[in-house]
Amino acid sequence: MKKFLVLLIPIIMITSCGKQDNPFFGEYDTPFGIPPFEKIKNEHFVPAFEKAMEEHNAEIERIIKNDSAPTFQNTIEAFEYSGGMLTKVSNVFYNYDSSKTDDEIAAIAQEMGPKLSSHYDEILLNEKLFERIKSVYEQMEQINLSSEQKRLLSEMYKRFVRNGALLSEESRTRLKEINQRLSSLTIQFGQNILKDVNSYRLIIENEADLAGLTKAVIDNAAERAANEGNAGKWAFTLHNPSVMPFLHSADNRELRKQMQQAFINRGNNNNDSDNKKIIGEIVNLRLERSKILGYNTFADFVLEDRMAGDVTTVMDFLKQMWTPALAIAKAEAYDLQALIKKEGHDFELAQWDWRYYSEKLRKERYDLDEEEIRQYFELNTVKDGIFMVTNKLWGLKYEERNDLPKYHKDVQVYEVLDADNTHLGILFMDFHPRDSKIGGAWMNSYRKQHVDQNGKFVSPIITVVCNFTPPSGDTPSLLTYDEMTTFFHEFGHALHGLLSDCRYLSLSGTSVPRDFVELPSQVMENWANEPEILKSFALHYQTGEQMPDELIEKIKNAGHFNTGFSNVEFIASAFLDMEYHMISEYFNEAELENVASIINKRTIEKYGLIPEIAFRHGSTHFSHIFAGGYSAGYYSYLWSGLLDADVYEAFREAGNLFDQETAARLRNTILERGGTKDAMEMYIDFRGRKPIVEPLLKQRGLL
Ligand SMILES: [Zn+2]
């Protein structure tokens, strides 16, 4: 007994001193290991982050200082399991940062952001650590590893190599310089757009110029003008909620032109927020970075790590969509021109006319009443619909648990059970806007599924966060059609997390390439859009009646309206992105400022973009590729569509949208697998072949 006492003392000391009772310092003593939200205070984060980084560094040191030769266990697994505390703190903090934020959380995020990024940089550039990883990597075929272990090892090795681990000291130094410069240029790019947006106002003084706009849009513009010292006038901005209704509905053609031109010229005004020169520099630096790492172009570097795999695959796919989309867009342009003529005008359809006249045509042909549709999408009815669909597909069951910790009182907590009643995970659902939540809808995890160091299966804790129309007065939360499909979409991401059955955390759940991650989410939208399924859960919130067939039919047809335009403006931007990143020669100093116009012109001419349609995102405000993570990756949105439509087609081919064999295969080959296998291989495991474009063309009305 005494022997044990000696061991116990330090443990007691730690717990009784309590480290200021910071819940991140010990094990969570809660059901399912849910974070003890009621005990977590903002002041716990910084000390926990600091301690966690220290621990992580110590763990890395231990790996490096290990006297034994590098092995899979003492190096690869040891590195995989390192940083556990950091993951634990980050999981809570970054969820708070988006769904339970306040000034303190925002300030901590500002403070910790650079510290964390340099913490991870140090690790990725740690030569001794890389030497050990490389040594195990080189023995990969000789040692006995499972396929998942091989994947862990090769992904880990690749991550270091793609960050420059194999380069000479000199090249690595240059790489660091490039990274720093790129990081400040991309931030500048985003800020410039914001400056242009914020400084622009269309001020309307004459009430007649408001003709065509709805009362809500007009009131909003009046309020803005009044707030900005222009009482009695109307102010419009380049933010989407202001500019889009204007382009859709304002009768005054000259003002539509002004707004549209200002909108597409964000970042292109030859002022101090002009982005043209920045684009030239970014494109050159990305090329240089890729060449240092041994690639011919930036696109080659990026795509090697994606499901699509290479430039040819991406370009072939985009062209397969482009050709029919462009043909349909031309036919749409013809219809719009006819409408213009019918109204007694003789001008030619221009970019600032398309949204306006297509809106008129849409109203004439479909006239959907959003308010009528929402009556059938009460939040709880939709939730039951999702539960029903996933139950029929995989036998999943959902038990509401009011006894478990949650981070906000409005959050709903469910225990998700498998068909045989085994526990799969915990699901939080957080539906409505509040001040502490950012906009949009997303899925995230408080804990990703994995098997821990001791071989214990750790189940996932997943959250779905939305900003759906809240209930008001006696009216419950009634979702728009978009919100309804968004719910299905996010639930698909949640399933990817919940059904995950992987060994290593870094490969589990949604840890997959960017052009693959939207597959589980987008595929769920197909069930939502399916008339026979829609009918089973779209019940009127007052009468309980099913949505009428004519309304469902109308929604379906309206979905394909203007599809030529929306696909063309989107694919054109995907081409633009690729053209910037397929270059293999540097632009010279004199050309730098003209790179944007060179590439714009090249893209328009090469693919035959018609002048009536502008790029969805033009060069000088294309923040996805110049300020975000979608460079040589804007195609990903379409690629996910390719996958989801083709996966859903497998259910149609089986003759049953709930075909059990197909559902089980989808689960076994994709939903459970995380990133434990090459994405294309997983896809082929499910489909028996690579994805084909026809189902997507059909889904989008392009066939
Ligand atoms: Zn998504």
mmCIF file of C-alpha atoms and ligand atoms in Angstrom, residues 489-490 493 518 521, ligand 1:
data_model
loop_
_atom_site.group_PDB
_atom_site.id
_atom_site.type_symbol
_atom_site.label_atom_id
_atom_site.label_comp_id
_atom_site.label_asym_id
_atom_site.label_seq_id
_atom_site.Cartn_x
_atom_site.Cartn_y
_atom_site.Cartn_z
ATOM 1 C CA HIS A 489 -25.786 19.995 -46.370
ATOM 2 C CA GLU A 490 -24.310 20.669 -42.933
ATOM 3 C CA HIS A 493 -20.615 17.128 -42.982
ATOM 4 C CA GLU A 518 -17.970 18.713 -49.850
ATOM 5 C CA SER A 521 -22.469 17.331 -47.512
HETATM 6 ZN ZN ZN B 1 -20.028 22.453 -46.966
#
